[in-house]
């Protein structure tokens, strides 16, 4: 069975601080895909990144970076120099090679205080 | 850029009433999905649909729920007799499914329909 765990329920940081959101996943499949989504107060799911299980290269996009480590089954997300607009709920998700259902974590609510 | 659309954005209904949530997936996508997110909780899979039939469904997707692709563009979720606990955000998603296609395992989510059952 597949499972995604986001142990941090809520995080508060002061603007300009760096923050890391943790994601740990479980699957016995060797081919899988990991995602991060942002859910602002308006409710939509905003796609941030997709990573496949064969690509452990870390990725940086502006103030966002992702650290994928298969050895620890983790796919952590770091926001550098956080801004108030980063305040949202962030979900980590997993899907298998079949591409069928997504397995979502419970989300981390990030509040950036000005 | 193509996107998944959903209507209405917010639906209010009385308990026991039937509701139909509508989605227009991305053109040429072959796989369609519905997810549910109860307020403050995680996004949960309801059902997947391919080739005009359900390919997978979760325990949540009981006899009160049904899905349909009535024409070439719409994908609907019907709840026959709504209950208070059906109040949630419902997300539709679609996936290309074309082998070798860009992001063929990526599901593109619509903006959601917030269902409130009174």
mmCIF file with all atom_site columns, C-alpha atoms in Angstrom:
data_model
loop_
_atom_site.group_PDB
_atom_site.id
_atom_site.type_symbol
_atom_site.label_atom_id
_atom_site.label_alt_id
_atom_site.label_comp_id
_atom_site.label_asym_id
_atom_site.label_entity_id
_atom_site.label_seq_id
_atom_site.pdbx_PDB_ins_code
_atom_site.Cartn_x
_atom_site.Cartn_y
_atom_site.Cartn_z
_atom_site.occupancy
_atom_site.B_iso_or_equiv
_atom_site.pdbx_formal_charge
_atom_site.auth_seq_id
_atom_site.auth_comp_id
_atom_site.auth_asym_id
_atom_site.auth_atom_id
_atom_site.pdbx_PDB_model_num
ATOM 1   C CA . UNK A 1 1   ? 0.000   0.000  0.000   1.00 0.00 ? 1   UNK A CA 1
ATOM 2   C CA . UNK A 1 2   ? 1.046   3.560  -0.600  1.00 0.00 ? 2   UNK A CA 1
ATOM 3   C CA . UNK A 1 3   ? 1.258   6.215  2.058   1.00 0.00 ? 3   UNK A CA 1
ATOM 4   C CA . UNK A 1 4   ? 2.450   9.803  2.313   1.00 0.00 ? 4   UNK A CA 1
ATOM 5   C CA . UNK A 1 5   ? 3.240   11.348 5.666   1.00 0.00 ? 5   UNK A CA 1
ATOM 6   C CA . UNK A 1 6   ? 3.587   15.033 6.390   1.00 0.00 ? 6   UNK A CA 1
ATOM 7   C CA . UNK A 1 7   ? 4.346   15.119 10.079  1.00 0.00 ? 7   UNK A CA 1
ATOM 8   C CA . UNK A 1 8   ? 4.274   18.895 10.355  1.00 0.00 ? 8   UNK A CA 1
ATOM 9   C CA . UNK A 1 9   ? 0.676   19.985 10.698  1.00 0.00 ? 9   UNK A CA 1
ATOM 10  C CA . UNK A 1 10  ? 1.311   23.704 11.080  1.00 0.00 ? 10  UNK A CA 1
ATOM 11  C CA . UNK A 1 11  ? 4.405   25.851 10.764  1.00 0.00 ? 11  UNK A CA 1
ATOM 12  C CA . UNK A 1 12  ? 4.784   29.569 11.442  1.00 0.00 ? 12  UNK A CA 1
ATOM 13  C CA . UNK A 1 13  ? 7.802   31.543 10.364  1.00 0.00 ? 13  UNK A CA 1
ATOM 14  C CA . UNK A 1 14  ? 8.683   35.193 10.226  1.00 0.00 ? 14  UNK A CA 1
ATOM 15  C CA . UNK A 1 15  ? 9.041   36.701 6.795   1.00 0.00 ? 15  UNK A CA 1
ATOM 16  C CA . UNK A 1 16  ? 12.450  36.171 5.168   1.00 0.00 ? 16  UNK A CA 1
ATOM 17  C CA . UNK A 1 17  ? 13.163  33.062 7.204   1.00 0.00 ? 17  UNK A CA 1
ATOM 18  C CA . UNK A 1 18  ? 13.837  29.794 5.410   1.00 0.00 ? 18  UNK A CA 1
ATOM 19  C CA . UNK A 1 19  ? 11.440  26.933 6.026   1.00 0.00 ? 19  UNK A CA 1
ATOM 20  C CA . UNK A 1 20  ? 11.514  23.239 5.132   1.00 0.00 ? 20  UNK A CA 1
ATOM 21  C CA . UNK A 1 21  ? 8.401   21.139 4.740   1.00 0.00 ? 21  UNK A CA 1
ATOM 22  C CA . UNK A 1 22  ? 8.921   17.435 5.259   1.00 0.00 ? 22  UNK A CA 1
ATOM 23  C CA . UNK A 1 23  ? 7.416   14.611 3.232   1.00 0.00 ? 23  UNK A CA 1
ATOM 24  C CA . UNK A 1 24  ? 8.017   10.905 3.778   1.00 0.00 ? 24  UNK A CA 1
ATOM 25  C CA . UNK A 1 25  ? 6.466   8.329  1.505   1.00 0.00 ? 25  UNK A CA 1
ATOM 26  C CA . UNK A 1 26  ? 5.962   4.576  1.469   1.00 0.00 ? 26  UNK A CA 1
ATOM 27  C CA . UNK A 1 27  ? 5.657   2.344  -1.550  1.00 0.00 ? 27  UNK A CA 1
ATOM 28  C CA . UNK A 1 28  ? 7.022   -0.994 -2.688  1.00 0.00 ? 28  UNK A CA 1
ATOM 29  C CA . UNK A 1 29  ? 6.927   -0.005 -6.324  1.00 0.00 ? 29  UNK A CA 1
ATOM 30  C CA . UNK A 1 30  ? 10.214  0.953  -7.905  1.00 0.00 ? 30  UNK A CA 1
ATOM 31  C CA . UNK A 1 31  ? 8.663   3.412  -10.334 1.00 0.00 ? 31  UNK A CA 1
ATOM 32  C CA . UNK A 1 32  ? 6.646   6.221  -8.869  1.00 0.00 ? 32  UNK A CA 1
ATOM 33  C CA . UNK A 1 33  ? 6.171   9.958  -9.058  1.00 0.00 ? 33  UNK A CA 1
ATOM 34  C CA . UNK A 1 34  ? 6.180   12.538 -6.319  1.00 0.00 ? 34  UNK A CA 1
ATOM 35  C CA . UNK A 1 35  ? 4.476   15.892 -6.370  1.00 0.00 ? 35  UNK A CA 1
ATOM 36  C CA . UNK A 1 36  ? 4.085   19.013 -4.303  1.00 0.00 ? 36  UNK A CA 1
ATOM 37  C CA . UNK A 1 37  ? 0.983   21.164 -4.483  1.00 0.00 ? 37  UNK A CA 1
ATOM 38  C CA . UNK A 1 38  ? 0.168   24.492 -2.887  1.00 0.00 ? 38  UNK A CA 1
ATOM 39  C CA . UNK A 1 39  ? -3.363  25.197 -1.727  1.00 0.00 ? 39  UNK A CA 1
ATOM 40  C CA . UNK A 1 40  ? -3.959  28.886 -1.029  1.00 0.00 ? 40  UNK A CA 1
ATOM 41  C CA . UNK A 1 41  ? -6.985  30.047 0.985   1.00 0.00 ? 41  UNK A CA 1
ATOM 42  C CA . UNK A 1 42  ? -9.004  30.211 -2.240  1.00 0.00 ? 42  UNK A CA 1
ATOM 43  C CA . UNK A 1 43  ? -8.875  26.411 -2.318  1.00 0.00 ? 43  UNK A CA 1
ATOM 44  C CA . UNK A 1 44  ? -7.423  25.439 -5.669  1.00 0.00 ? 44  UNK A CA 1
ATOM 45  C CA . UNK A 1 45  ? -4.485  23.061 -5.967  1.00 0.00 ? 45  UNK A CA 1
ATOM 46  C CA . UNK A 1 46  ? -1.484  24.707 -7.542  1.00 0.00 ? 46  UNK A CA 1
ATOM 47  C CA . UNK A 1 47  ? 1.085   22.340 -9.039  1.00 0.00 ? 47  UNK A CA 1
ATOM 48  C CA . UNK A 1 48  ? 4.645   23.049 -7.879  1.00 0.00 ? 48  UNK A CA 1
ATOM 49  C CA . UNK A 1 49  ? 6.817   20.138 -8.913  1.00 0.00 ? 49  UNK A CA 1
ATOM 50  C CA . UNK A 1 50  ? 6.831   16.568 -10.227 1.00 0.00 ? 50  UNK A CA 1
ATOM 51  C CA . UNK A 1 51  ? 9.722   14.182 -9.685  1.00 0.00 ? 51  UNK A CA 1
ATOM 52  C CA . UNK A 1 52  ? 10.073  10.577 -10.836 1.00 0.00 ? 52  UNK A CA 1
ATOM 53  C CA . UNK A 1 53  ? 11.717  7.874  -8.771  1.00 0.00 ? 53  UNK A CA 1
ATOM 54  C CA . UNK A 1 54  ? 14.697  7.564  -11.080 1.00 0.00 ? 54  UNK A CA 1
ATOM 55  C CA . UNK A 1 55  ? 15.676  11.188 -10.835 1.00 0.00 ? 55  UNK A CA 1
ATOM 56  C CA . UNK A 1 56  ? 17.227  12.001 -7.498  1.00 0.00 ? 56  UNK A CA 1
ATOM 57  C CA . UNK A 1 57  ? 18.704  15.251 -8.668  1.00 0.00 ? 57  UNK A CA 1
ATOM 58  C CA . UNK A 1 58  ? 17.650  18.092 -6.444  1.00 0.00 ? 58  UNK A CA 1
ATOM 59  C CA . UNK A 1 59  ? 15.841  20.948 -8.069  1.00 0.00 ? 59  UNK A CA 1
ATOM 60  C CA . UNK A 1 60  ? 15.771  24.662 -7.478  1.00 0.00 ? 60  UNK A CA 1
ATOM 61  C CA . UNK A 1 61  ? 13.198  27.052 -8.855  1.00 0.00 ? 61  UNK A CA 1
ATOM 62  C CA . UNK A 1 62  ? 13.622  30.580 -7.618  1.00 0.00 ? 62  UNK A CA 1
ATOM 63  C CA . UNK A 1 63  ? 13.091  30.557 -3.870  1.00 0.00 ? 63  UNK A CA 1
ATOM 64  C CA . UNK A 1 64  ? 11.851  26.951 -3.946  1.00 0.00 ? 64  UNK A CA 1
ATOM 65  C CA . UNK A 1 65  ? 14.026  23.881 -3.751  1.00 0.00 ? 65  UNK A CA 1
ATOM 66  C CA . UNK A 1 66  ? 13.331  20.200 -3.374  1.00 0.00 ? 66  UNK A CA 1
ATOM 67  C CA . UNK A 1 67  ? 15.478  17.481 -1.859  1.00 0.00 ? 67  UNK A CA 1
ATOM 68  C CA . UNK A 1 68  ? 14.639  13.944 -2.964  1.00 0.00 ? 68  UNK A CA 1
ATOM 69  C CA . UNK A 1 69  ? 16.356  11.126 -1.096  1.00 0.00 ? 69  UNK A CA 1
ATOM 70  C CA . UNK A 1 70  ? 15.325  7.579  -1.940  1.00 0.00 ? 70  UNK A CA 1
ATOM 71  C CA . UNK A 1 71  ? 17.464  6.199  0.878   1.00 0.00 ? 71  UNK A CA 1
ATOM 72  C CA . UNK A 1 72  ? 15.180  7.845  3.413   1.00 0.00 ? 72  UNK A CA 1
ATOM 73  C CA . UNK A 1 73  ? 12.040  7.900  1.242   1.00 0.00 ? 73  UNK A CA 1
ATOM 74  C CA . UNK A 1 74  ? 11.810  11.625 1.647   1.00 0.00 ? 74  UNK A CA 1
ATOM 75  C CA . UNK A 1 75  ? 10.952  14.471 -0.671  1.00 0.00 ? 75  UNK A CA 1
ATOM 76  C CA . UNK A 1 76  ? 11.381  17.673 1.294   1.00 0.00 ? 76  UNK A CA 1
ATOM 77  C CA . UNK A 1 77  ? 10.513  21.155 0.143   1.00 0.00 ? 77  UNK A CA 1
ATOM 78  C CA . UNK A 1 78  ? 12.391  24.288 1.191   1.00 0.00 ? 78  UNK A CA 1
ATOM 79  C CA . UNK A 1 79  ? 11.274  27.860 0.763   1.00 0.00 ? 79  UNK A CA 1
ATOM 80  C CA . UNK A 1 80  ? 14.104  30.349 1.029   1.00 0.00 ? 80  UNK A CA 1
ATOM 81  C CA . UNK A 1 81  ? 13.454  33.887 2.246   1.00 0.00 ? 81  UNK A CA 1
ATOM 82  C CA . UNK A 1 82  ? 9.772   33.197 2.855   1.00 0.00 ? 82  UNK A CA 1
ATOM 83  C CA . UNK A 1 83  ? 7.163   35.771 1.946   1.00 0.00 ? 83  UNK A CA 1
ATOM 84  C CA . UNK A 1 84  ? 3.630   36.397 3.183   1.00 0.00 ? 84  UNK A CA 1
ATOM 85  C CA . UNK A 1 85  ? 2.301   35.133 -0.161  1.00 0.00 ? 85  UNK A CA 1
ATOM 86  C CA . UNK A 1 86  ? 3.784   31.741 0.643   1.00 0.00 ? 86  UNK A CA 1
ATOM 87  C CA . UNK A 1 87  ? 1.170   31.289 3.358   1.00 0.00 ? 87  UNK A CA 1
ATOM 88  C CA . UNK A 1 88  ? -0.887  28.276 2.296   1.00 0.00 ? 88  UNK A CA 1
ATOM 89  C CA . UNK A 1 89  ? -1.368  24.589 2.861   1.00 0.00 ? 89  UNK A CA 1
ATOM 90  C CA . UNK A 1 90  ? 1.207   22.462 1.065   1.00 0.00 ? 90  UNK A CA 1
ATOM 91  C CA . UNK A 1 91  ? 0.497   18.885 0.045   1.00 0.00 ? 91  UNK A CA 1
ATOM 92  C CA . UNK A 1 92  ? 2.922   16.190 -0.941  1.00 0.00 ? 92  UNK A CA 1
ATOM 93  C CA . UNK A 1 93  ? 1.512   13.426 -3.159  1.00 0.00 ? 93  UNK A CA 1
ATOM 94  C CA . UNK A 1 94  ? 2.564   10.120 -4.680  1.00 0.00 ? 94  UNK A CA 1
ATOM 95  C CA . UNK A 1 95  ? 1.354   8.243  -7.716  1.00 0.00 ? 95  UNK A CA 1
ATOM 96  C CA . UNK A 1 96  ? 2.570   4.996  -9.229  1.00 0.00 ? 96  UNK A CA 1
ATOM 97  C CA . UNK A 1 97  ? 3.697   4.185  -12.740 1.00 0.00 ? 97  UNK A CA 1
ATOM 98  C CA . UNK A 1 98  ? 0.135   3.220  -13.608 1.00 0.00 ? 98  UNK A CA 1
ATOM 99  C CA . UNK A 1 99  ? -0.633  6.862  -13.038 1.00 0.00 ? 99  UNK A CA 1
ATOM 100 C CA . UNK A 1 100 ? -3.892  6.121  -11.376 1.00 0.00 ? 100 UNK A CA 1
ATOM 101 C CA . UNK A 1 101 ? -4.925  7.610  -8.083  1.00 0.00 ? 101 UNK A CA 1
ATOM 102 C CA . UNK A 1 102 ? -2.883  10.159 -6.218  1.00 0.00 ? 102 UNK A CA 1
ATOM 103 C CA . UNK A 1 103 ? -2.060  9.495  -2.594  1.00 0.00 ? 103 UNK A CA 1
ATOM 104 C CA . UNK A 1 104 ? -1.941  12.767 -0.704  1.00 0.00 ? 104 UNK A CA 1
ATOM 105 C CA . UNK A 1 105 ? -0.353  13.600 2.603   1.00 0.00 ? 105 UNK A CA 1
ATOM 106 C CA . UNK A 1 106 ? -2.361  15.421 5.220   1.00 0.00 ? 106 UNK A CA 1
ATOM 107 C CA . UNK A 1 107 ? -0.773  18.732 4.340   1.00 0.00 ? 107 UNK A CA 1
ATOM 108 C CA . UNK A 1 108 ? 1.305   21.307 6.168   1.00 0.00 ? 108 UNK A CA 1
ATOM 109 C CA . UNK A 1 109 ? -0.237  24.673 6.873   1.00 0.00 ? 109 UNK A CA 1
ATOM 110 C CA . UNK A 1 110 ? 2.407   27.352 6.518   1.00 0.00 ? 110 UNK A CA 1
ATOM 111 C CA . UNK A 1 111 ? 1.887   30.816 7.938   1.00 0.00 ? 111 UNK A CA 1
ATOM 112 C CA . UNK A 1 112 ? 4.423   33.500 7.133   1.00 0.00 ? 112 UNK A CA 1
ATOM 113 C CA . UNK A 1 113 ? 4.216   36.371 9.574   1.00 0.00 ? 113 UNK A CA 1
ATOM 114 C CA . UNK A 1 114 ? 5.144   39.835 8.262   1.00 0.00 ? 114 UNK A CA 1
ATOM 115 C CA . UNK B 2 1   ? -2.458  26.675 -21.698 1.00 0.00 ? 1   UNK B CA 1
ATOM 116 C CA . UNK B 2 2   ? -5.217  24.042 -21.494 1.00 0.00 ? 2   UNK B CA 1
ATOM 117 C CA . UNK B 2 3   ? -6.813  23.621 -18.089 1.00 0.00 ? 3   UNK B CA 1
ATOM 118 C CA . UNK B 2 4   ? -9.480  21.633 -16.310 1.00 0.00 ? 4   UNK B CA 1
ATOM 119 C CA . UNK B 2 5   ? -12.586 23.639 -15.507 1.00 0.00 ? 5   UNK B CA 1
ATOM 120 C CA . UNK B 2 6   ? -15.308 22.915 -12.974 1.00 0.00 ? 6   UNK B CA 1
ATOM 121 C CA . UNK B 2 7   ? -18.779 24.297 -12.445 1.00 0.00 ? 7   UNK B CA 1
ATOM 122 C CA . UNK B 2 8   ? -20.226 25.547 -10.262 1.00 0.00 ? 8   UNK B CA 1
ATOM 123 C CA . UNK B 2 9   ? -17.507 26.953 -8.027  1.00 0.00 ? 9   UNK B CA 1
ATOM 124 C CA . UNK B 2 10  ? -19.828 26.733 -5.041  1.00 0.00 ? 10  UNK B CA 1
ATOM 125 C CA . UNK B 2 11  ? -22.994 24.670 -4.652  1.00 0.00 ? 11  UNK B CA 1
ATOM 126 C CA . UNK B 2 12  ? -25.346 24.860 -1.706  1.00 0.00 ? 12  UNK B CA 1
ATOM 127 C CA . UNK B 2 13  ? -27.987 22.179 -1.353  1.00 0.00 ? 13  UNK B CA 1
ATOM 128 C CA . UNK B 2 14  ? -30.404 20.734 1.160   1.00 0.00 ? 14  UNK B CA 1
ATOM 129 C CA . UNK B 2 15  ? -29.775 17.342 2.699   1.00 0.00 ? 15  UNK B CA 1
ATOM 130 C CA . UNK B 2 16  ? -31.385 14.607 0.633   1.00 0.00 ? 16  UNK B CA 1
ATOM 131 C CA . UNK B 2 17  ? -31.206 16.515 -2.627  1.00 0.00 ? 17  UNK B CA 1
ATOM 132 C CA . UNK B 2 18  ? -29.348 15.307 -5.687  1.00 0.00 ? 18  UNK B CA 1
ATOM 133 C CA . UNK B 2 19  ? -26.414 17.316 -6.974  1.00 0.00 ? 19  UNK B CA 1
ATOM 134 C CA . UNK B 2 20  ? -24.386 17.098 -10.133 1.00 0.00 ? 20  UNK B CA 1
ATOM 135 C CA . UNK B 2 21  ? -20.902 18.508 -10.223 1.00 0.00 ? 21  UNK B CA 1
ATOM 136 C CA . UNK B 2 22  ? -19.520 19.228 -13.649 1.00 0.00 ? 22  UNK B CA 1
ATOM 137 C CA . UNK B 2 23  ? -16.031 19.122 -15.016 1.00 0.00 ? 23  UNK B CA 1
ATOM 138 C CA . UNK B 2 24  ? -14.526 19.756 -18.419 1.00 0.00 ? 24  UNK B CA 1
ATOM 139 C CA . UNK B 2 25  ? -11.219 17.877 -18.606 1.00 0.00 ? 25  UNK B CA 1
ATOM 140 C CA . UNK B 2 26  ? -8.364  18.885 -20.837 1.00 0.00 ? 26  UNK B CA 1
ATOM 141 C CA . UNK B 2 27  ? -9.084  17.997 -24.425 1.00 0.00 ? 27  UNK B CA 1
ATOM 142 C CA . UNK B 2 28  ? -7.401  14.777 -25.605 1.00 0.00 ? 28  UNK B CA 1
ATOM 143 C CA . UNK B 2 29  ? -6.901  13.525 -22.058 1.00 0.00 ? 29  UNK B CA 1
ATOM 144 C CA . UNK B 2 30  ? -8.013  9.938  -21.593 1.00 0.00 ? 30  UNK B CA 1
ATOM 145 C CA . UNK B 2 31  ? -8.220  9.474  -17.823 1.00 0.00 ? 31  UNK B CA 1
ATOM 146 C CA . UNK B 2 32  ? -10.503 11.333 -15.470 1.00 0.00 ? 32  UNK B CA 1
ATOM 147 C CA . UNK B 2 33  ? -10.715 11.507 -11.710 1.00 0.00 ? 33  UNK B CA 1
ATOM 148 C CA . UNK B 2 34  ? -12.714 12.868 -8.828  1.00 0.00 ? 34  UNK B CA 1
ATOM 149 C CA . UNK B 2 35  ? -11.237 13.677 -5.447  1.00 0.00 ? 35  UNK B CA 1
ATOM 150 C CA . UNK B 2 36  ? -12.797 14.999 -2.270  1.00 0.00 ? 36  UNK B CA 1
ATOM 151 C CA . UNK B 2 37  ? -11.368 17.231 0.422   1.00 0.00 ? 37  UNK B CA 1
ATOM 152 C CA . UNK B 2 38  ? -13.332 17.692 3.612   1.00 0.00 ? 38  UNK B CA 1
ATOM 153 C CA . UNK B 2 39  ? -12.525 21.060 5.174   1.00 0.00 ? 39  UNK B CA 1
ATOM 154 C CA . UNK B 2 40  ? -9.160  20.977 6.908   1.00 0.00 ? 40  UNK B CA 1
ATOM 155 C CA . UNK B 2 41  ? -8.375  17.446 5.799   1.00 0.00 ? 41  UNK B CA 1
ATOM 156 C CA . UNK B 2 42  ? -6.361  15.840 3.048   1.00 0.00 ? 42  UNK B CA 1
ATOM 157 C CA . UNK B 2 43  ? -7.415  15.289 -0.525  1.00 0.00 ? 43  UNK B CA 1
ATOM 158 C CA . UNK B 2 44  ? -8.940  11.827 -0.938  1.00 0.00 ? 44  UNK B CA 1
ATOM 159 C CA . UNK B 2 45  ? -9.360  9.785  -4.082  1.00 0.00 ? 45  UNK B CA 1
ATOM 160 C CA . UNK B 2 46  ? -12.928 8.938  -5.065  1.00 0.00 ? 46  UNK B CA 1
ATOM 161 C CA . UNK B 2 47  ? -12.910 7.404  -8.519  1.00 0.00 ? 47  UNK B CA 1
ATOM 162 C CA . UNK B 2 48  ? -11.029 7.085  -11.780 1.00 0.00 ? 48  UNK B CA 1
ATOM 163 C CA . UNK B 2 49  ? -12.657 6.745  -15.191 1.00 0.00 ? 49  UNK B CA 1
ATOM 164 C CA . UNK B 2 50  ? -11.244 5.508  -18.466 1.00 0.00 ? 50  UNK B CA 1
ATOM 165 C CA . UNK B 2 51  ? -12.767 4.328  -21.717 1.00 0.00 ? 51  UNK B CA 1
ATOM 166 C CA . UNK B 2 52  ? -16.248 5.159  -20.497 1.00 0.00 ? 52  UNK B CA 1
ATOM 167 C CA . UNK B 2 53  ? -16.099 3.067  -17.382 1.00 0.00 ? 53  UNK B CA 1
ATOM 168 C CA . UNK B 2 54  ? -14.895 3.224  -13.812 1.00 0.00 ? 54  UNK B CA 1
ATOM 169 C CA . UNK B 2 55  ? -11.372 1.829  -13.555 1.00 0.00 ? 55  UNK B CA 1
ATOM 170 C CA . UNK B 2 56  ? -10.905 2.237  -9.827  1.00 0.00 ? 56  UNK B CA 1
ATOM 171 C CA . UNK B 2 57  ? -12.915 3.543  -6.903  1.00 0.00 ? 57  UNK B CA 1
ATOM 172 C CA . UNK B 2 58  ? -12.346 4.067  -3.205  1.00 0.00 ? 58  UNK B CA 1
ATOM 173 C CA . UNK B 2 59  ? -14.440 2.994  -0.225  1.00 0.00 ? 59  UNK B CA 1
ATOM 174 C CA . UNK B 2 60  ? -15.877 6.493  -0.116  1.00 0.00 ? 60  UNK B CA 1
ATOM 175 C CA . UNK B 2 61  ? -17.430 6.048  -3.541  1.00 0.00 ? 61  UNK B CA 1
ATOM 176 C CA . UNK B 2 62  ? -20.546 4.160  -2.482  1.00 0.00 ? 62  UNK B CA 1
ATOM 177 C CA . UNK B 2 63  ? -23.893 3.697  -4.227  1.00 0.00 ? 63  UNK B CA 1
ATOM 178 C CA . UNK B 2 64  ? -24.805 7.314  -3.608  1.00 0.00 ? 64  UNK B CA 1
ATOM 179 C CA . UNK B 2 65  ? -22.158 8.392  -6.087  1.00 0.00 ? 65  UNK B CA 1
ATOM 180 C CA . UNK B 2 66  ? -22.029 7.956  -9.823  1.00 0.00 ? 66  UNK B CA 1
ATOM 181 C CA . UNK B 2 67  ? -19.924 9.359  -12.632 1.00 0.00 ? 67  UNK B CA 1
ATOM 182 C CA . UNK B 2 68  ? -20.675 9.879  -16.254 1.00 0.00 ? 68  UNK B CA 1
ATOM 183 C CA . UNK B 2 69  ? -19.157 11.265 -19.393 1.00 0.00 ? 69  UNK B CA 1
ATOM 184 C CA . UNK B 2 70  ? -22.368 12.257 -21.158 1.00 0.00 ? 70  UNK B CA 1
ATOM 185 C CA . UNK B 2 71  ? -20.669 13.778 -24.179 1.00 0.00 ? 71  UNK B CA 1
ATOM 186 C CA . UNK B 2 72  ? -17.194 14.289 -25.538 1.00 0.00 ? 72  UNK B CA 1
ATOM 187 C CA . UNK B 2 73  ? -16.263 17.055 -23.167 1.00 0.00 ? 73  UNK B CA 1
ATOM 188 C CA . UNK B 2 74  ? -18.020 16.861 -19.798 1.00 0.00 ? 74  UNK B CA 1
ATOM 189 C CA . UNK B 2 75  ? -17.303 14.559 -16.879 1.00 0.00 ? 75  UNK B CA 1
ATOM 190 C CA . UNK B 2 76  ? -19.849 14.625 -14.083 1.00 0.00 ? 76  UNK B CA 1
ATOM 191 C CA . UNK B 2 77  ? -20.113 13.459 -10.501 1.00 0.00 ? 77  UNK B CA 1
ATOM 192 C CA . UNK B 2 78  ? -23.620 12.854 -9.198  1.00 0.00 ? 78  UNK B CA 1
ATOM 193 C CA . UNK B 2 79  ? -24.513 12.485 -5.550  1.00 0.00 ? 79  UNK B CA 1
ATOM 194 C CA . UNK B 2 80  ? -28.002 11.005 -5.375  1.00 0.00 ? 80  UNK B CA 1
ATOM 195 C CA . UNK B 2 81  ? -29.131 11.968 -1.899  1.00 0.00 ? 81  UNK B CA 1
ATOM 196 C CA . UNK B 2 82  ? -26.724 14.317 -0.218  1.00 0.00 ? 82  UNK B CA 1
ATOM 197 C CA . UNK B 2 83  ? -25.786 14.006 3.425   1.00 0.00 ? 83  UNK B CA 1
ATOM 198 C CA . UNK B 2 84  ? -24.285 16.583 5.749   1.00 0.00 ? 84  UNK B CA 1
ATOM 199 C CA . UNK B 2 85  ? -20.971 14.757 5.611   1.00 0.00 ? 85  UNK B CA 1
ATOM 200 C CA . UNK B 2 86  ? -20.803 15.194 1.841   1.00 0.00 ? 86  UNK B CA 1
ATOM 201 C CA . UNK B 2 87  ? -19.934 18.839 2.433   1.00 0.00 ? 87  UNK B CA 1
ATOM 202 C CA . UNK B 2 88  ? -16.459 19.190 0.980   1.00 0.00 ? 88  UNK B CA 1
ATOM 203 C CA . UNK B 2 89  ? -14.406 20.532 -1.869  1.00 0.00 ? 89  UNK B CA 1
ATOM 204 C CA . UNK B 2 90  ? -14.593 18.262 -4.895  1.00 0.00 ? 90  UNK B CA 1
ATOM 205 C CA . UNK B 2 91  ? -11.736 18.280 -7.358  1.00 0.00 ? 91  UNK B CA 1
ATOM 206 C CA . UNK B 2 92  ? -11.827 16.915 -10.855 1.00 0.00 ? 92  UNK B CA 1
ATOM 207 C CA . UNK B 2 93  ? -8.579  15.929 -12.547 1.00 0.00 ? 93  UNK B CA 1
ATOM 208 C CA . UNK B 2 94  ? -7.545  14.588 -15.923 1.00 0.00 ? 94  UNK B CA 1
ATOM 209 C CA . UNK B 2 95  ? -4.467  12.860 -17.245 1.00 0.00 ? 95  UNK B CA 1
ATOM 210 C CA . UNK B 2 96  ? -3.173  12.433 -20.737 1.00 0.00 ? 96  UNK B CA 1
ATOM 211 C CA . UNK B 2 97  ? -2.273  8.770  -20.477 1.00 0.00 ? 97  UNK B CA 1
ATOM 212 C CA . UNK B 2 98  ? -0.561  8.849  -23.841 1.00 0.00 ? 98  UNK B CA 1
ATOM 213 C CA . UNK B 2 99  ? 2.587   6.763  -23.541 1.00 0.00 ? 99  UNK B CA 1
ATOM 214 C CA . UNK B 2 100 ? 5.670   8.917  -23.748 1.00 0.00 ? 100 UNK B CA 1
ATOM 215 C CA . UNK B 2 101 ? 3.618   12.044 -23.614 1.00 0.00 ? 101 UNK B CA 1
ATOM 216 C CA . UNK B 2 102 ? 4.878   14.943 -21.570 1.00 0.00 ? 102 UNK B CA 1
ATOM 217 C CA . UNK B 2 103 ? 3.797   14.522 -17.985 1.00 0.00 ? 103 UNK B CA 1
ATOM 218 C CA . UNK B 2 104 ? 1.696   11.512 -18.887 1.00 0.00 ? 104 UNK B CA 1
ATOM 219 C CA . UNK B 2 105 ? 1.545   10.528 -15.236 1.00 0.00 ? 105 UNK B CA 1
ATOM 220 C CA . UNK B 2 106 ? 0.633   13.981 -14.081 1.00 0.00 ? 106 UNK B CA 1
ATOM 221 C CA . UNK B 2 107 ? -2.936  14.700 -13.164 1.00 0.00 ? 107 UNK B CA 1
ATOM 222 C CA . UNK B 2 108 ? -4.120  18.220 -13.875 1.00 0.00 ? 108 UNK B CA 1
ATOM 223 C CA . UNK B 2 109 ? -6.545  19.450 -11.257 1.00 0.00 ? 109 UNK B CA 1
ATOM 224 C CA . UNK B 2 110 ? -9.490  21.747 -11.702 1.00 0.00 ? 110 UNK B CA 1
ATOM 225 C CA . UNK B 2 111 ? -10.168 24.627 -9.302  1.00 0.00 ? 111 UNK B CA 1
ATOM 226 C CA . UNK B 2 112 ? -12.702 22.606 -7.340  1.00 0.00 ? 112 UNK B CA 1
ATOM 227 C CA . UNK B 2 113 ? -16.377 22.856 -6.458  1.00 0.00 ? 113 UNK B CA 1
ATOM 228 C CA . UNK B 2 114 ? -17.181 23.638 -2.875  1.00 0.00 ? 114 UNK B CA 1
ATOM 229 C CA . UNK B 2 115 ? -20.299 21.681 -1.909  1.00 0.00 ? 115 UNK B CA 1
ATOM 230 C CA . UNK B 2 116 ? -22.220 22.755 1.161   1.00 0.00 ? 116 UNK B CA 1
ATOM 231 C CA . UNK B 2 117 ? -25.024 20.505 2.380   1.00 0.00 ? 117 UNK B CA 1
ATOM 232 C CA . UNK B 2 118 ? -27.443 22.122 4.817   1.00 0.00 ? 118 UNK B CA 1
#
